mmCIF file of C-alpha atoms in Angstrom:
data_model
loop_
_atom_site.group_PDB
_atom_site.id
_atom_site.type_symbol
_atom_site.label_atom_id
_atom_site.label_comp_id
_atom_site.label_asym_id
_atom_site.label_seq_id
_atom_site.Cartn_x
_atom_site.Cartn_y
_atom_site.Cartn_z
ATOM 1 C CA MET A 30 0.000 0.000 0.000
ATOM 2 C CA GLU A 31 1.316 3.443 -0.896
ATOM 3 C CA CYS A 32 0.634 6.529 1.181
ATOM 4 C CA PHE A 33 1.041 10.113 0.077
ATOM 5 C CA GLU A 34 1.146 13.037 2.456
ATOM 6 C CA VAL A 35 -0.896 15.966 1.243
ATOM 7 C CA PHE A 36 0.132 19.422 2.359
ATOM 8 C CA SER A 37 -2.407 20.891 4.755
ATOM 9 C CA ASN A 38 -2.644 21.872 8.370
ATOM 10 C CA ALA A 39 -4.195 18.492 9.143
ATOM 11 C CA LYS A 40 -1.504 16.540 7.245
ATOM 12 C CA MET A 41 -4.084 14.252 5.697
ATOM 13 C CA ILE A 42 -2.879 10.863 4.530
ATOM 14 C CA PHE A 43 -4.397 9.297 1.436
ATOM 15 C CA GLN A 44 -4.070 5.609 0.780
ATOM 16 C CA ILE A 45 -3.795 4.175 -2.677
ATOM 17 C CA GLY A 46 -5.126 0.667 -3.192
ATOM 18 C CA GLY A 47 -6.809 0.151 0.176
ATOM 19 C CA ASN A 48 -9.833 1.044 2.263
ATOM 20 C CA LEU A 49 -9.840 4.114 4.436
ATOM 21 C CA GLY A 50 -10.744 2.661 7.817
ATOM 22 C CA LYS A 51 -14.019 1.017 8.816
ATOM 23 C CA SER A 52 -17.209 0.889 6.823
ATOM 24 C CA VAL A 53 -20.429 2.129 8.358
ATOM 25 C CA GLN A 54 -21.598 -1.489 8.537
ATOM 26 C CA ASN A 55 -18.499 -2.424 10.559
ATOM 27 C CA MET A 56 -19.169 0.484 12.896
ATOM 28 C CA LEU A 57 -22.819 -0.520 13.304
ATOM 29 C CA ASP A 58 -21.893 -4.151 13.943
ATOM 30 C CA GLU A 59 -19.412 -3.128 16.642
ATOM 31 C CA ALA A 60 -21.886 -0.707 18.235
ATOM 32 C CA ASN A 61 -24.646 -3.323 18.248
ATOM 33 C CA GLN A 62 -22.301 -5.780 19.978
ATOM 34 C CA ARG A 63 -21.510 -3.239 22.698
ATOM 35 C CA VAL A 64 -24.898 -1.600 23.265
ATOM 36 C CA ALA A 65 -27.617 -3.863 24.633
ATOM 37 C CA LYS A 66 -31.037 -3.774 23.014
ATOM 38 C CA VAL A 67 -34.136 -3.374 25.135
ATOM 39 C CA GLU A 68 -37.622 -4.625 24.325
ATOM 40 C CA ILE A 69 -40.370 -2.022 24.117
ATOM 41 C CA ASN A 70 -42.440 -3.591 26.906
ATOM 42 C CA GLN A 71 -39.433 -3.441 29.261
ATOM 43 C CA ALA A 72 -38.726 0.185 28.315
ATOM 44 C CA MET A 73 -42.376 1.080 28.964
ATOM 45 C CA GLU A 74 -41.917 -0.103 32.557
ATOM 46 C CA TRP A 75 -39.056 2.380 32.932
ATOM 47 C CA ILE A 76 -40.849 5.423 31.481
ATOM 48 C CA ASN A 77 -41.581 7.122 34.831
ATOM 49 C CA ASP A 78 -39.245 5.317 37.235
ATOM 50 C CA GLY A 79 -36.956 8.301 37.888
ATOM 51 C CA ASP A 80 -33.837 6.255 37.117
ATOM 52 C CA THR A 81 -34.190 6.266 33.331
ATOM 53 C CA VAL A 82 -33.645 8.957 30.721
ATOM 54 C CA PHE A 83 -35.045 8.425 27.236
ATOM 55 C CA VAL A 84 -32.916 10.148 24.590
ATOM 56 C CA ASP A 85 -34.060 10.859 21.032
ATOM 57 C CA VAL A 86 -30.993 11.068 18.781
ATOM 58 C CA ARG A 87 -32.905 11.846 15.577
ATOM 59 C CA SER A 88 -32.329 15.182 13.856
ATOM 60 C CA ASN A 89 -34.209 18.171 15.221
ATOM 61 C CA GLU A 90 -36.046 18.358 11.892
ATOM 62 C CA SER A 91 -37.232 14.741 12.210
ATOM 63 C CA ILE A 92 -38.440 15.398 15.734
ATOM 64 C CA ARG A 93 -40.319 18.550 14.658
ATOM 65 C CA GLN A 94 -42.054 16.573 11.912
ATOM 66 C CA SER A 95 -43.371 13.979 14.363
ATOM 67 C CA CYS A 96 -43.142 13.886 18.149
ATOM 68 C CA ILE A 97 -40.991 12.267 20.844
ATOM 69 C CA ILE A 98 -41.384 9.703 23.591
ATOM 70 C CA GLN A 99 -43.017 11.325 26.591
ATOM 71 C CA GLY A 100 -40.355 13.056 28.678
ATOM 72 C CA ALA A 101 -37.513 12.217 26.279
ATOM 73 C CA VAL A 102 -34.495 14.463 25.886
ATOM 74 C CA PRO A 103 -33.819 15.515 22.288
ATOM 75 C CA ALA A 104 -30.087 15.126 21.599
ATOM 76 C CA GLU A 105 -29.082 14.893 17.951
ATOM 77 C CA ARG A 106 -26.527 12.172 17.347
ATOM 78 C CA GLY A 107 -24.061 14.639 15.862
ATOM 79 C CA MET A 108 -24.047 16.559 19.149
ATOM 80 C CA ILE A 109 -24.252 13.676 21.643
ATOM 81 C CA GLU A 110 -20.664 14.077 22.877
ATOM 82 C CA PHE A 111 -21.268 17.724 23.758
ATOM 83 C CA TYR A 112 -24.654 17.090 25.382
ATOM 84 C CA ALA A 113 -23.343 14.129 27.410
ATOM 85 C CA ASP A 114 -20.302 15.982 28.791
ATOM 86 C CA GLN A 115 -21.534 17.594 31.999
ATOM 87 C CA GLU A 116 -18.520 19.911 32.095
ATOM 88 C CA HIS A 117 -19.127 21.288 28.593
ATOM 89 C CA SER A 118 -21.196 24.442 28.102
ATOM 90 C CA LEU A 119 -23.633 22.450 25.915
ATOM 91 C CA GLY A 120 -23.956 19.621 28.442
ATOM 92 C CA LYS A 121 -27.551 18.601 29.155
ATOM 93 C CA SER A 122 -28.189 18.221 32.859
ATOM 94 C CA GLU A 123 -30.693 15.420 32.193
ATOM 95 C CA LEU A 124 -27.917 13.198 30.797
ATOM 96 C CA LYS A 125 -26.242 11.756 33.864
ATOM 97 C CA PRO A 126 -23.799 8.839 33.749
ATOM 98 C CA GLU A 127 -25.456 7.244 36.792
ATOM 99 C CA LYS A 128 -28.863 7.034 35.059
ATOM 100 C CA ARG A 129 -30.107 4.315 32.718
ATOM 101 C CA ILE A 130 -29.988 5.842 29.232
ATOM 102 C CA VAL A 131 -32.485 4.549 26.661
ATOM 103 C CA LEU A 132 -31.586 5.722 23.168
ATOM 104 C CA TYR A 133 -33.810 5.634 20.112
ATOM 105 C CA CYS A 134 -33.921 7.006 16.589
ATOM 106 C CA THR A 135 -35.708 6.291 13.324
ATOM 107 C CA ALA A 136 -34.522 2.699 12.880
ATOM 108 C CA GLY A 137 -31.932 1.945 15.583
ATOM 109 C CA GLY A 138 -28.612 2.578 13.842
ATOM 110 C CA GLN A 139 -28.029 6.105 15.083
ATOM 111 C CA ALA A 140 -29.031 5.021 18.585
ATOM 112 C CA ALA A 141 -26.490 2.179 18.506
ATOM 113 C CA LEU A 142 -23.693 4.501 17.382
ATOM 114 C CA ALA A 143 -24.650 7.121 19.982
ATOM 115 C CA GLY A 144 -24.750 4.379 22.620
ATOM 116 C CA ALA A 145 -21.218 3.273 21.779
ATOM 117 C CA THR A 146 -20.104 6.887 22.130
ATOM 118 C CA LEU A 147 -21.741 7.192 25.556
ATOM 119 C CA LEU A 148 -20.065 3.968 26.685
ATOM 120 C CA ASP A 149 -16.734 5.425 25.538
ATOM 121 C CA MET A 150 -17.503 8.516 27.635
ATOM 122 C CA GLY A 151 -18.034 6.483 30.802
ATOM 123 C CA TYR A 152 -21.791 5.973 30.784
ATOM 124 C CA ALA A 153 -22.316 2.432 32.054
ATOM 125 C CA ASN A 154 -26.035 1.722 31.639
ATOM 126 C CA VAL A 155 -26.905 2.472 28.010
ATOM 127 C CA VAL A 156 -29.461 0.563 25.940
ATOM 128 C CA ASN A 157 -30.854 0.840 22.419
ATOM 129 C CA LEU A 158 -34.637 0.896 22.094
ATOM 130 C CA GLY A 159 -34.344 1.072 18.323
ATOM 131 C CA SER A 160 -37.192 2.549 16.320
ATOM 132 C CA PHE A 161 -39.393 5.407 17.473
ATOM 133 C CA GLN A 162 -42.143 4.171 15.154
ATOM 134 C CA ALA A 163 -42.131 0.751 16.839
ATOM 135 C CA TRP A 164 -42.628 2.512 20.193
ATOM 136 C CA LYS A 165 -45.572 4.478 18.781
ATOM 137 C CA ASP A 166 -47.058 1.372 17.153
ATOM 138 C CA ALA A 167 -46.894 -0.430 20.509
ATOM 139 C CA GLY A 168 -48.885 2.369 22.152
ATOM 140 C CA GLY A 169 -45.985 3.952 24.014
ATOM 141 C CA PRO A 170 -46.687 7.458 25.318
ATOM 142 C CA VAL A 171 -45.538 10.312 23.073
ATOM 143 C CA GLU A 172 -45.705 14.095 23.164
ATOM 144 C CA ASP A 173 -45.251 17.016 20.807
ATOM 145 C CA VAL A 174 -42.104 19.075 21.093
#
């Protein structure tokens, strides 16, 4: 494999004849191995227990076009690191490492990736609910934003 250094402040390296790191499928597979999945009926038991925070990692636009799980914290996946860091100015006080964090998105992939990030940041009890639509279809409580 040949590598060429390209002049820039970041000193980017381009590979010739090889892949550049992991594919999204590899990343999803790894995240799904690390982040436990939770069944909807189990998550419904946690909705008002005081120990659980539901986190919607869909885009703000997606949330505005539908609704969210009752009491959920909107936290776009692209900002999850900032929202989860309690010492950062964008940190969300609802996201506490000692709480059970239930992540969901449109289909489950973004939630898995966000869950892996939270585990990397020291959150210990993180689960993936998967699809918001499945929650709605099962009669889970929702609210407008």
